PDB file of C-alpha atoms in Angstrom:
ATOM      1  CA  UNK A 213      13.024 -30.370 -46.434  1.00 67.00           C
ATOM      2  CA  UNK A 214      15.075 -30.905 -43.573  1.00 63.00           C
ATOM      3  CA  UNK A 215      16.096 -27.212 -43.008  1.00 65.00           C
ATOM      4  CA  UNK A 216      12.839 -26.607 -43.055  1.00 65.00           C
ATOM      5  CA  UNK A 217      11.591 -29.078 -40.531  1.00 74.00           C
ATOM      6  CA  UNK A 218      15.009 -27.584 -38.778  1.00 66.00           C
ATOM      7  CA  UNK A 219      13.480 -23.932 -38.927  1.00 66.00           C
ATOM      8  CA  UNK A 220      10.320 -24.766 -37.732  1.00 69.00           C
ATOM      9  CA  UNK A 221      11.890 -26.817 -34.859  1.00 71.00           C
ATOM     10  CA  UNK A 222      14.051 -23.797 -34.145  1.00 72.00           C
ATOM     11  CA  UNK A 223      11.614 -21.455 -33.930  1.00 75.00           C
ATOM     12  CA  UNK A 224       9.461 -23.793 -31.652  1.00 78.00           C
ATOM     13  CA  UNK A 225      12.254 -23.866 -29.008  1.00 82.00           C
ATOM     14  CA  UNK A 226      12.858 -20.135 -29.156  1.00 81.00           C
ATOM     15  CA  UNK A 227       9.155 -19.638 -28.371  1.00 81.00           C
ATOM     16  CA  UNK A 228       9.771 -21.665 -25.652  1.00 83.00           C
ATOM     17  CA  UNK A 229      12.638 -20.228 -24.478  1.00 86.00           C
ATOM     18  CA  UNK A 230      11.024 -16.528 -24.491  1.00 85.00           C
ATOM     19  CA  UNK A 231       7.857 -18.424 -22.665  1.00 84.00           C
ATOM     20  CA  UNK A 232      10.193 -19.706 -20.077  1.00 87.00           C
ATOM     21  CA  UNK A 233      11.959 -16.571 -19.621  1.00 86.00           C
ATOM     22  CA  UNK A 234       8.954 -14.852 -19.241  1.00 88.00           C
ATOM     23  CA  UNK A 235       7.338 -16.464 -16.627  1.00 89.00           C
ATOM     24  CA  UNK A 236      10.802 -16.268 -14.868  1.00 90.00           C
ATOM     25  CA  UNK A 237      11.351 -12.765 -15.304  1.00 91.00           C
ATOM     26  CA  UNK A 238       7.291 -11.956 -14.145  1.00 91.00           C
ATOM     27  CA  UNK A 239       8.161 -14.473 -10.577  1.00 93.00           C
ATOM     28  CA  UNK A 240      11.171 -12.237  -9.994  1.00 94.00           C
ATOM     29  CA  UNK A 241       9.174  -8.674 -10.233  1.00 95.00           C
ATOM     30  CA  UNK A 242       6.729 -10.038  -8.206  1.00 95.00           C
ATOM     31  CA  UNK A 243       9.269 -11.242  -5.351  1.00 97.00           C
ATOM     32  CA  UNK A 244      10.763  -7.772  -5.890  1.00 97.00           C
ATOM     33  CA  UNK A 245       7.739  -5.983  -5.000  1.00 97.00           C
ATOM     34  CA  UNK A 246       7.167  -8.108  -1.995  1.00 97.00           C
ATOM     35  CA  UNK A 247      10.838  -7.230  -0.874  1.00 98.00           C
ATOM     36  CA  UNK A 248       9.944  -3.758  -1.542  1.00 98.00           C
ATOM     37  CA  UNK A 249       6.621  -4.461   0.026  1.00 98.00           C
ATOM     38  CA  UNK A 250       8.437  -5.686   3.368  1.00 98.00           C
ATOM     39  CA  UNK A 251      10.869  -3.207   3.618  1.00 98.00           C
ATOM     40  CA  UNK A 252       8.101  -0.073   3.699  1.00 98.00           C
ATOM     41  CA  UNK A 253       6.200  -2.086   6.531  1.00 98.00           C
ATOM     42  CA  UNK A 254       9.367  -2.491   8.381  1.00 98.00           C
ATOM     43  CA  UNK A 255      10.078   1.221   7.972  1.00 98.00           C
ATOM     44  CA  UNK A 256       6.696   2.080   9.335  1.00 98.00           C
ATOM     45  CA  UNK A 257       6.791  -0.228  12.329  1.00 98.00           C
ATOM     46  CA  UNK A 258       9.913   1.278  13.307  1.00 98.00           C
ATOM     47  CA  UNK A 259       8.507   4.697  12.843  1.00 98.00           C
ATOM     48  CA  UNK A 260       5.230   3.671  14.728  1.00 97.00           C
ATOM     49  CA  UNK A 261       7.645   2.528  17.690  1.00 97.00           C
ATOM     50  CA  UNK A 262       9.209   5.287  17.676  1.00 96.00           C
ATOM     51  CA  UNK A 263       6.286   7.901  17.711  1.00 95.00           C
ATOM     52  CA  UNK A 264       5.281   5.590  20.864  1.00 93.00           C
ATOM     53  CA  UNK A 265       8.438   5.793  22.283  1.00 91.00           C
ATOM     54  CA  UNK A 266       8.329   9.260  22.421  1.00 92.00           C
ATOM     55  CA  UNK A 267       4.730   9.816  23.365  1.00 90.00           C
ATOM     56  CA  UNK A 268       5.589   7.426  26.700  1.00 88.00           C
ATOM     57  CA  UNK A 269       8.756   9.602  27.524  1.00 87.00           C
ATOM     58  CA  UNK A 270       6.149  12.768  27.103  1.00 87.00           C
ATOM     59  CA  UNK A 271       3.389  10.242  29.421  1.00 86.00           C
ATOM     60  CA  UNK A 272       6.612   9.851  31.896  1.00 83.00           C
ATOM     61  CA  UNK A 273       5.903   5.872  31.231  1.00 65.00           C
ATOM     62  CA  UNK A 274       9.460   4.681  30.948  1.00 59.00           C
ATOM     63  CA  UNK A 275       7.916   0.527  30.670  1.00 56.00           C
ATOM     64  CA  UNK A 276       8.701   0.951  26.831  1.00 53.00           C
ATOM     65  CA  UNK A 277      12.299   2.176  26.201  1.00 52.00           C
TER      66      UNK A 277
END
């Protein structure tokens, strides 16, 4: 009886543990693809400024280098 009641206790906490683990895992994806999210706007801010840039140097307006 008791290694049953052990068993059932033992499988309990690994449920838990793979709950747990879970819900971990899915908050570091997510903070991943925000990462990932915030890098690609940064690239195309810095390719926005520069197609600006470049379209003042073509204007002659030198105000935004």
């Amino acid at each position: 009886m008791f290694l049953l009641t052990f068993f059932f206790y033992f499988c309990l906490q690994a449920d838990s543990m793979k709950h747990e683990a879970g819900g971990v895992l899915g908050e570091v994806k997510r903070k991943q693809t925000d990462a990932i999210k915030a890098v690609e706007l940064l690239k195309a801010l810095r390719k926005l400024r520069e197609a600006r840039k470049q379209e003042a140097e073509v204007k002659g307006n030198n105000f935004l280098m």
